Structures are given as C-alpha cells and as structure tokens.
Amino acid sequence: MARPPRFDISDLLDAAVRLAAEHGPPGVTMSAVAAAAGAPSGSLYHRFAGRSALLAEVWLRTVERFQEGYFAALESSPDPRAAGRAAARHVVAWTRAHPLEAGLLLYGAQDFGREDWAPEHRRRADEGNRRVGAATAKLADALGARDAQEAERVTLAVIDVPLSVVRRPLRAGTPLPAHAEELAERCTDALLSLRGDGASAT
Amino acid sequence: MARPPRFDISDLLDAAVRLAAEHGPPGVTMSAVAAAAGAPSGSLYHRFAGRSALLAEVWLRTVERFQEGYFAALESSPDPRAAGRAAARHVVAWTRAHPLEAGLLLYGAQDFGREDWAPEHRRRADEGNRRVGAATAKLADALGARDAQEAERVTLAVIDVPLSVVRRPLRAGTPLPAHAEELAERCTDALLSLRGDGASAT
DNA sequence: GGGCTTCTAGAGAGTTCTCTCTAATATTAT
DNA sequence: ATAATATTAGAGAGAACTCTCTAGAAGCCC
C-alpha cells in the first residue's frame, strides 16, 4: 500500500538519544538529529509534529523503558527490604546496559521542554510519576513508615541514592566501577533500615 | 576618572541566575539576560567576552559561593561523623536561603557550556573539584575507609544524598519541607556509619 | 572647564535553527 | 499496468540569537 520507511521513529529517537547523552537536551536540534540519522529534515517533520514532540518522545520512551524493569524489581519480593535492594541494583545494572539512555535520566522533563509538550505527552509523564509515587508509597507502607519524612526517606533510598551512584560516572563519561551495584544496594538498604526515633546514631 | 556603571557584573549575574533557575541553562541567552536586567546588549558584551564567558561566571560564582560554607561545615568538627552531618545540614540550609542559586547546583558544568569556556574558567572549575575531592578524601580517611568503594560511599553520604534531598522540591519549585535538614542529616549519618563488611543488613 | 576614560545605547550583520512546502519516489492492492 | 499512498528529499522563508560597531553620555582629575 505504500512506500516502506527508510527511517522509522525508533531510528530517529536512537539518534536523538545519542545527541542528548553527548550534548544534553539543547544538543537535540532537528537538524542535528537529521544529520546524525542521515535523514533529511523533511523525514523528521513527517514523524514528529515539531521539536517539542521529538523531545517529549525521546524522554518518555527512555523513562518508560527504564521504569518497566524498575517496577518489576520493586515488586520482585514480598520482603520490602529485599525489593528495595533489587530496585537499587536494577538502576545500576540498567545504566550499565544502556549508558546512553541512562544519561537522560539525570535530566528532568523540564529540560526536555515539558512546558511545550502536547497534552498527551504530559499525560504520559504524569502517569509515570503517579506510578512511581504509588510504588514508593506502597513500599513505605510495607516498611511501616508513619509520617511524610519516613516516606520521603524511602523514596530517597530506592530512587535518589541509586541514581546518585551512577550520576558521576555518567556525567564524566567514565564506565561504572565494578562494585557499583553492591554500593547502591548497601546504601539503599542502610536508609531503609533507619527508623524514625533517630536511635541509630552512635 | 570614569563614568560609574549602571549595571555591574553582579547585577547581570543575578539576572542570569534567575533565568537559569527558571528555564535552565538554555534560557540564559544574552538577550534574555539583557532584558531581565533592563540593560542594553552592549553593556553585556562590555562585561563578558561572550555567552560562554557569562555562563562560566554565573556557574562558577554560584558553586564557589556554595562551597565556601560547605567547606567550613566539613571542617567544623574534629569528629568526622559530626562534620559530615554539619555538611549535610549546610546543603539543605543553603538551599533554603538561596533557592534560585541552589537550582543551578542540580546541573553540571557541561550544561553551562564547559567545553567552550576559557582556560581560566576551566581552571577555576577544576580547582573547585579538586578541593571537594581532597575534602572528602580526608573525611574518608578519618573515617577509616580502606578502599575505593568505601571512599565513594563517603562522597555519596556528604554530597549526593543531601543534594538528593533538595532536588525534587527545587525541580518542582515547591518549598523545602520543614524537616529536610533533619532528613538529610540522618541519611548522611546512616551512610557514614556503614562499614565495609556488609554486616548491617538484616 | 577641558581632556580622559569608562560605560551606556542600540542598530544591524551574520548565523543557526525551526518549520513549511512542493516535487519526486517507492511500494502495495487491484 | 495502474492507481493510491506513505515516504523521501531538500529548498527556502521566517524567527531567534550572538556579536560587532559607532555614537554619545557621565563622571573624575588637572
């Protein structure tokens, strides 16, 4: 029925990921993506409504790919501590397997022009955030968190700490150290084991 | 001997900080800064060699202002655990006192165009990194860290974890919760108290 | 006040990027 | 074959931005 595409969406998004990892979101210009993929600019505009749409798709595809395994890890065990450790390992392992895409996780949706996104893209982003919030809230509950501060510590433990472990190497472009998974797991576990009364300090 | 300036360097950098906090580094264009400060573009180019120079200065001034108090906190006590806790509190307190400038700390020098910087600006950035590295290495040593992983955990504890505590509110533009200092301090302390044998896991 | 210097002021050239538009091309269904 | 259609291909208009350049204004020192 029609001519087959020489550059499909995923080719173009792959090129955009490379550019974003190397030069940050501002490096993802339509002309740069076209050049990187070897495609004419017309093909880009045939696939994406405009630059905001491309930025939204590259960001959302990356986050959703990451979250897929992340949620699986968070639900991999009935023991919340074990689940948290698995989640921490997942963040590091996924970064090891997908270093370019992981580079994007260090940015926020705002850096990908969230304010210019179409409603549908915003909705997808909100949905992802909602799922993350729900998952960490459930974990916090299972761990017996009693107030906002304790819930926030759970979020810190299972999301922010693992991301911090990979941040420096990703920024510097150096490979992750061999023990990164172990480091993330143990730090996450340490925060999950804290309790509200502050009794753990020496 | 000469006409007094109507827009001095610090006025212009203040405007640049506002723009960077609101729209990220890409929002810091010469015309936007000029408009925000109410100055003509000529005045901007009179103070800064070009956009890269402006970006470098706004980044370096912010980081150096932050580090001033940060180093003081890190050396505020002979007890390394107490010093680490003070550093964690400092990050949160400084963010509370300077929310706009703190927003810039979530970015890296790369996002401010480091590759286009003049040698002198790079040197200043390297010097800051060097001091941070030296300070955390000293702390790790005082805590008895025996390998790279333990040293890395110290860095995570006194730098990345406190930054993670302020990251989400800064990105969302919401105020820090009242207990943020306490949260950061306790999480930092928990990581500093970990030891290499992994015996703390249940 | 005259001369010197620093700064403001803004017009405008040149560049880069986004996005549109038209024409050509390749493939499938009939 | 032929028609129908998705796609490539790239020229070019328009916008945004950086940076240069010239003219004049404002203070200080003699």
XYZ file of C-alpha atoms (C1' of nucleotides) in Angstrom:
464
model
C 0.000 0.000 0.000
C 2.812 2.437 0.470
C 6.478 3.054 0.300
C 8.358 1.482 3.213
C 10.103 3.871 5.579
C 13.841 4.253 5.368
C 13.975 5.983 8.758
C 11.415 4.900 11.289
C 10.594 6.517 14.583
C 12.914 4.371 16.580
C 15.917 5.091 14.334
C 15.355 8.776 14.793
C 14.852 8.503 18.539
C 18.050 6.488 18.812
C 19.929 9.277 17.110
C 18.290 11.783 19.445
C 19.353 9.737 22.472
C 22.955 9.796 21.315
C 22.857 13.546 20.893
C 21.172 14.125 24.224
C 23.689 11.940 26.028
C 26.578 13.749 24.422
C 25.486 17.374 24.409
C 22.474 17.459 26.668
C 18.921 18.323 25.627
C 19.947 21.554 23.862
C 22.040 19.434 21.501
C 18.915 17.711 20.261
C 18.059 20.055 17.408
C 16.057 18.896 14.440
C 18.965 19.449 12.095
C 21.389 17.628 14.372
C 19.097 14.614 14.641
C 18.585 14.589 10.896
C 22.326 14.736 10.293
C 23.033 12.059 12.898
C 20.482 9.711 11.364
C 21.462 10.585 7.809
C 17.902 11.645 7.096
C 16.574 14.835 5.525
C 14.745 17.213 7.782
C 11.510 16.522 5.956
C 11.506 12.971 7.251
C 11.784 14.258 10.782
C 8.798 16.519 10.418
C 6.935 13.690 8.825
C 7.307 11.682 12.037
C 7.123 14.367 14.682
C 4.925 17.393 14.902
C 7.899 19.524 15.837
C 10.904 19.728 18.082
C 8.857 19.630 21.310
C 7.188 16.436 20.175
C 10.523 14.824 19.406
C 11.944 15.853 22.768
C 8.861 14.546 24.530
C 9.039 11.194 22.758
C 12.717 10.680 23.361
C 12.302 11.486 27.032
C 9.162 9.412 27.520
C 10.461 6.383 25.644
C 13.605 6.392 27.752
C 11.849 6.820 31.071
C 9.242 4.216 30.254
C 11.862 1.707 29.177
C 13.695 2.290 32.410
C 10.611 2.081 34.566
C 9.498 -1.202 33.052
C 12.311 -3.119 34.734
C 12.320 -0.827 37.718
C 8.753 -1.636 38.719
C 9.407 -5.322 38.166
C 12.343 -5.130 40.555
C 10.325 -3.235 43.144
C 7.726 -5.983 43.133
C 10.156 -8.861 42.909
C 9.892 -9.815 46.536
C 7.296 -9.753 49.297
C 10.022 -8.528 51.642
C 10.132 -4.743 51.216
C 13.800 -4.544 52.165
C 14.698 -7.124 49.532
C 12.512 -5.352 46.991
C 14.265 -2.070 47.693
C 17.652 -3.701 47.259
C 16.583 -5.240 43.963
C 15.370 -1.851 42.759
C 18.702 -0.272 43.640
C 20.595 -2.959 41.743
C 18.284 -2.509 38.785
C 19.079 1.171 38.453
C 22.793 0.455 38.298
C 22.510 -2.592 36.062
C 20.224 -0.808 33.627
C 22.671 2.065 33.470
C 25.451 -0.374 32.733
C 23.423 -1.950 29.924
C 22.114 1.323 28.466
C 24.614 4.054 29.265
C 23.385 6.486 26.634
C 19.764 6.274 27.627
C 20.685 6.383 31.298
C 22.335 9.716 30.649
C 18.898 11.188 30.043
C 17.643 10.136 33.460
C 19.891 12.736 35.039
C 17.760 15.430 33.481
C 14.197 16.352 34.264
C 11.220 16.554 31.938
C 11.585 20.328 32.176
C 14.959 20.133 30.489
C 13.224 18.388 27.613
C 10.827 21.264 27.230
C 7.893 19.871 29.177
C 6.085 23.222 29.095
C 5.785 22.981 25.316
C 4.536 19.385 25.242
C 1.188 18.307 23.880
C -1.404 17.254 26.486
C -0.998 13.594 25.566
C 2.720 13.697 26.300
C 2.169 15.421 29.589
C -0.371 12.811 30.487
C 2.119 10.029 29.848
C 4.680 11.790 32.005
C 2.169 12.310 34.792
C 1.153 8.691 34.607
C 4.745 7.594 35.054
C 5.199 9.868 38.017
C 1.983 8.627 39.516
C 3.095 5.015 39.233
C 6.413 5.806 40.854
C 4.685 7.653 43.658
C 2.273 4.792 44.200
C 5.024 2.190 44.222
C 7.181 4.017 46.740
C 4.167 4.808 48.900
C 3.286 1.129 48.964
C 6.827 0.231 49.867
C 6.923 2.865 52.587
C 3.703 1.470 53.963
C 5.060 -2.082 53.995
C 8.083 -0.791 55.871
C 5.884 0.786 58.489
C 6.598 4.413 57.664
C 4.490 6.612 59.874
C 4.896 10.126 58.510
C 5.892 12.140 55.473
C 9.529 12.257 56.469
C 9.778 8.491 56.690
C 8.043 8.085 53.340
C 10.438 10.563 51.827
C 13.357 8.606 53.162
C 12.074 5.548 51.345
C 11.928 7.490 48.095
C 15.433 8.743 48.705
C 16.606 5.217 49.377
C 15.138 3.447 46.374
C 15.340 6.172 43.746
C 17.679 9.011 44.516
C 20.518 7.105 46.110
C 20.914 4.598 43.261
C 20.734 7.431 40.760
C 23.424 9.266 42.692
C 25.677 6.251 42.407
C 25.555 6.388 38.627
C 25.451 10.149 38.219
C 29.129 10.992 38.491
C 30.381 8.308 36.053
C 27.611 9.161 33.600
C 28.457 12.855 33.686
C 32.143 12.175 33.301
C 31.587 9.579 30.613
C 33.623 7.030 32.540
C 32.469 3.430 32.982
C 30.730 2.417 36.205
C 33.058 0.833 38.764
C 32.685 -2.903 39.201
C 31.252 -2.602 42.679
C 28.613 -0.011 41.820
C 25.696 -2.429 42.161
C 26.888 -3.503 45.568
C 27.452 0.066 46.691
C 23.970 1.122 45.650
C 22.358 -1.905 47.236
C 24.061 -1.424 50.563
C 23.406 2.299 50.745
C 19.757 1.808 49.866
C 19.460 -0.864 52.494
C 21.064 1.350 55.105
C 18.462 4.052 54.537
C 15.597 1.579 54.516
C 16.733 0.215 57.860
C 16.648 3.614 59.543
C 13.792 4.217 61.890
C 12.064 7.371 62.964
C 13.397 7.681 66.502
C 16.927 8.552 65.467
C 18.416 5.886 67.726
C 20.836 4.575 65.140
C 23.391 7.358 65.552
C 26.425 6.478 67.690
C 38.136 59.116 36.281
C 35.236 57.472 34.540
C 31.525 57.086 34.294
C 30.052 54.876 37.033
C 28.415 51.662 35.847
C 24.667 51.434 35.824
C 24.795 47.629 35.528
C 27.684 45.949 37.231
C 28.775 42.350 36.883
C 26.875 41.168 39.898
C 23.581 42.731 38.731
C 23.892 40.918 35.435
C 24.837 37.626 37.051
C 21.874 37.921 39.389
C 19.592 38.235 36.403
C 21.298 35.240 34.794
C 20.746 33.181 37.946
C 17.039 33.949 37.874
C 16.793 32.885 34.250
C 18.811 29.718 34.781
C 16.708 28.724 37.765
C 13.515 29.292 35.836
C 14.315 27.964 32.372
C 17.571 26.086 32.794
C 20.900 26.981 31.199
C 19.418 27.255 27.683
C 17.237 30.091 28.971
C 20.323 32.149 29.737
C 20.634 33.936 26.411
C 22.379 37.261 26.099
C 19.176 38.971 25.047
C 17.188 37.393 27.874
C 19.718 38.500 30.468
C 19.798 41.979 28.990
C 16.018 42.179 29.078
C 15.825 40.773 32.614
C 18.351 43.300 33.881
C 16.889 46.149 31.846
C 20.254 46.673 30.184
C 21.143 47.013 26.515
C 23.045 44.130 24.977
C 26.082 46.330 24.557
C 26.501 46.504 28.320
C 26.532 42.740 28.494
C 29.265 42.432 25.927
C 31.153 45.145 27.706
C 31.319 42.919 30.820
C 31.598 39.466 29.310
C 33.586 38.266 26.347
C 30.555 36.346 25.101
C 27.850 33.988 26.129
C 30.244 31.221 27.196
C 32.024 33.627 29.494
C 28.749 34.701 31.070
C 27.652 31.104 31.573
C 31.015 30.241 33.084
C 30.880 33.141 35.507
C 27.354 32.511 36.643
C 28.126 28.856 37.233
C 31.437 29.454 38.964
C 30.174 32.246 41.180
C 27.305 30.070 42.337
C 29.398 26.993 43.000
C 32.084 28.957 44.780
C 29.542 30.715 46.973
C 28.056 27.382 47.890
C 31.384 25.717 48.534
C 32.549 28.470 50.843
C 30.127 27.465 53.565
C 30.258 23.831 52.612
C 33.969 23.513 53.320
C 33.552 25.395 56.555
C 30.887 22.918 57.640
C 33.042 19.955 56.646
C 35.822 21.248 58.861
C 33.600 22.385 61.689
C 34.380 19.446 63.925
C 37.253 17.111 64.638
C 34.746 14.268 64.714
C 34.282 13.157 61.087
C 30.741 11.938 61.688
C 29.745 15.286 63.155
C 31.482 17.086 60.302
C 29.576 15.029 57.758
C 26.297 15.800 59.482
C 27.102 19.508 59.510
C 27.893 19.383 55.799
C 24.576 17.701 55.070
C 22.696 20.334 57.038
C 24.608 23.056 55.240
C 23.477 21.866 51.827
C 19.846 21.999 52.852
C 20.118 25.242 54.779
C 21.958 26.964 51.939
C 19.297 25.807 49.524
C 16.646 27.224 51.812
C 18.456 30.546 51.977
C 19.318 30.720 48.267
C 16.735 28.735 46.346
C 17.472 30.301 42.974
C 21.200 29.746 43.121
C 20.701 26.271 44.517
C 18.747 25.424 41.399
C 21.969 25.689 39.420
C 23.677 23.066 41.549
C 21.451 20.429 40.017
C 23.166 20.987 36.696
C 26.734 20.161 35.734
C 29.379 22.454 34.317
C 28.767 20.740 30.976
C 25.240 22.108 30.908
C 26.745 25.569 31.222
C 28.874 25.001 28.156
C 32.117 23.993 29.838
C 33.640 22.904 26.527
C 33.513 26.477 25.278
C 34.998 28.037 28.404
C 38.239 29.966 28.503
C 41.196 28.176 30.150
C 40.953 30.404 33.216
C 37.355 29.421 33.820
C 38.158 25.757 33.404
C 40.968 26.155 35.859
C 38.640 27.618 38.460
C 36.221 24.750 37.956
C 38.992 22.183 38.257
C 40.254 23.838 41.389
C 36.819 23.589 42.986
C 36.543 19.936 42.069
C 39.990 19.318 43.421
C 39.123 20.880 46.761
C 35.965 18.838 47.032
C 37.866 15.674 46.209
C 40.527 16.486 48.765
C 37.997 17.266 51.477
C 36.009 14.075 51.009
C 39.185 12.022 50.756
C 40.333 13.477 54.047
C 36.998 12.707 55.633
C 37.025 9.169 54.256
C 40.486 8.712 55.691
C 39.424 9.957 59.113
C 36.538 7.508 59.000
C 38.916 4.660 58.301
C 37.829 3.954 54.720
C 40.013 1.227 53.312
C 39.173 1.054 49.627
C 37.674 2.974 46.740
C 34.171 1.751 47.426
C 34.228 2.992 50.991
C 35.605 6.335 49.885
C 32.871 6.569 47.312
C 30.287 5.900 49.966
C 31.580 8.867 51.925
C 31.201 11.103 48.877
C 27.714 9.778 48.374
C 26.897 10.458 52.003
C 28.136 14.013 52.314
C 27.429 15.345 48.830
C 24.975 13.336 46.790
C 22.493 12.424 49.472
C 21.974 15.973 50.734
C 21.651 17.176 47.153
C 19.064 14.482 46.519
C 17.032 15.752 49.444
C 16.717 19.178 47.856
C 16.500 18.082 44.226
C 12.819 17.234 43.980
C 11.483 20.402 45.648
C 13.896 22.535 43.630
C 12.789 20.963 40.372
C 9.137 21.298 41.252
C 9.575 24.815 42.545
C 7.978 23.884 45.860
C 9.437 24.960 49.211
C 11.596 22.545 51.154
C 9.719 20.634 53.836
C 10.413 21.716 57.400
C 12.213 18.517 58.296
C 14.544 18.497 55.284
C 17.654 19.355 57.299
C 16.944 16.561 59.736
C 16.238 14.088 56.954
C 19.488 14.904 55.184
C 21.494 14.765 58.372
C 20.155 11.389 59.398
C 20.548 9.810 55.973
C 24.083 11.094 55.675
C 24.884 9.761 59.101
C 23.424 6.371 58.249
C 25.730 6.042 55.249
C 28.754 7.259 57.176
C 28.119 4.663 59.837
C 28.148 1.764 57.359
C 31.212 -0.390 57.415
C 32.815 -2.484 54.706
C 31.809 -5.951 55.905
C 28.172 -5.597 54.973
C 27.071 -6.881 58.370
C 24.384 -4.264 58.818
C 21.827 -5.922 56.556
C 19.132 -7.930 58.292
C 36.194 73.821 32.109
C 38.958 70.543 29.168
C 40.532 66.122 28.488
C 40.480 61.391 29.541
C 38.270 57.140 30.389
C 34.602 54.021 31.205
C 30.294 52.949 30.248
C 25.533 53.006 28.030
C 22.747 52.612 23.962
C 21.025 50.316 20.222
C 21.213 49.442 15.213
C 22.304 45.804 12.206
C 25.028 41.947 10.003
C 25.627 37.204 10.106
C 24.455 32.651 11.819
C 21.693 28.890 13.287
C 17.581 26.716 13.791
C 12.586 25.517 13.087
C 9.186 24.552 10.162
C 6.623 24.640 5.539
C 6.000 23.442 1.039
C 6.493 21.181 -3.434
C 8.163 17.500 -6.159
C 9.846 13.083 -6.786
C 9.990 8.124 -5.429
C 8.971 3.501 -3.934
C 5.795 0.148 -2.762
C 1.177 -2.456 -2.480
C -3.669 -3.503 -3.945
C -6.433 -4.129 -7.686
C -0.190 -1.963 -15.572
C -2.286 1.469 -12.927
C -3.912 3.897 -9.096
C -3.338 5.078 -4.422
C -0.483 6.481 -0.704
C 3.290 6.790 2.563
C 7.586 8.477 2.428
C 11.956 10.775 0.973
C 14.257 14.914 -0.421
C 15.689 19.415 0.126
C 14.983 24.392 -0.947
C 13.793 28.401 1.427
C 11.087 31.663 4.487
C 10.988 33.390 8.975
C 12.425 33.764 13.763
C 15.748 33.967 17.426
C 20.147 34.817 18.877
C 25.096 36.264 19.071
C 28.205 39.559 18.426
C 30.194 43.963 16.323
C 30.399 48.613 15.768
C 29.630 53.508 16.227
C 27.935 57.381 18.813
C 27.216 59.678 22.734
C 26.760 60.229 27.915
C 28.750 60.640 32.579
C 31.950 61.102 35.827
C 36.977 62.330 37.583
C 41.382 64.954 37.652
C 44.036 68.656 36.481
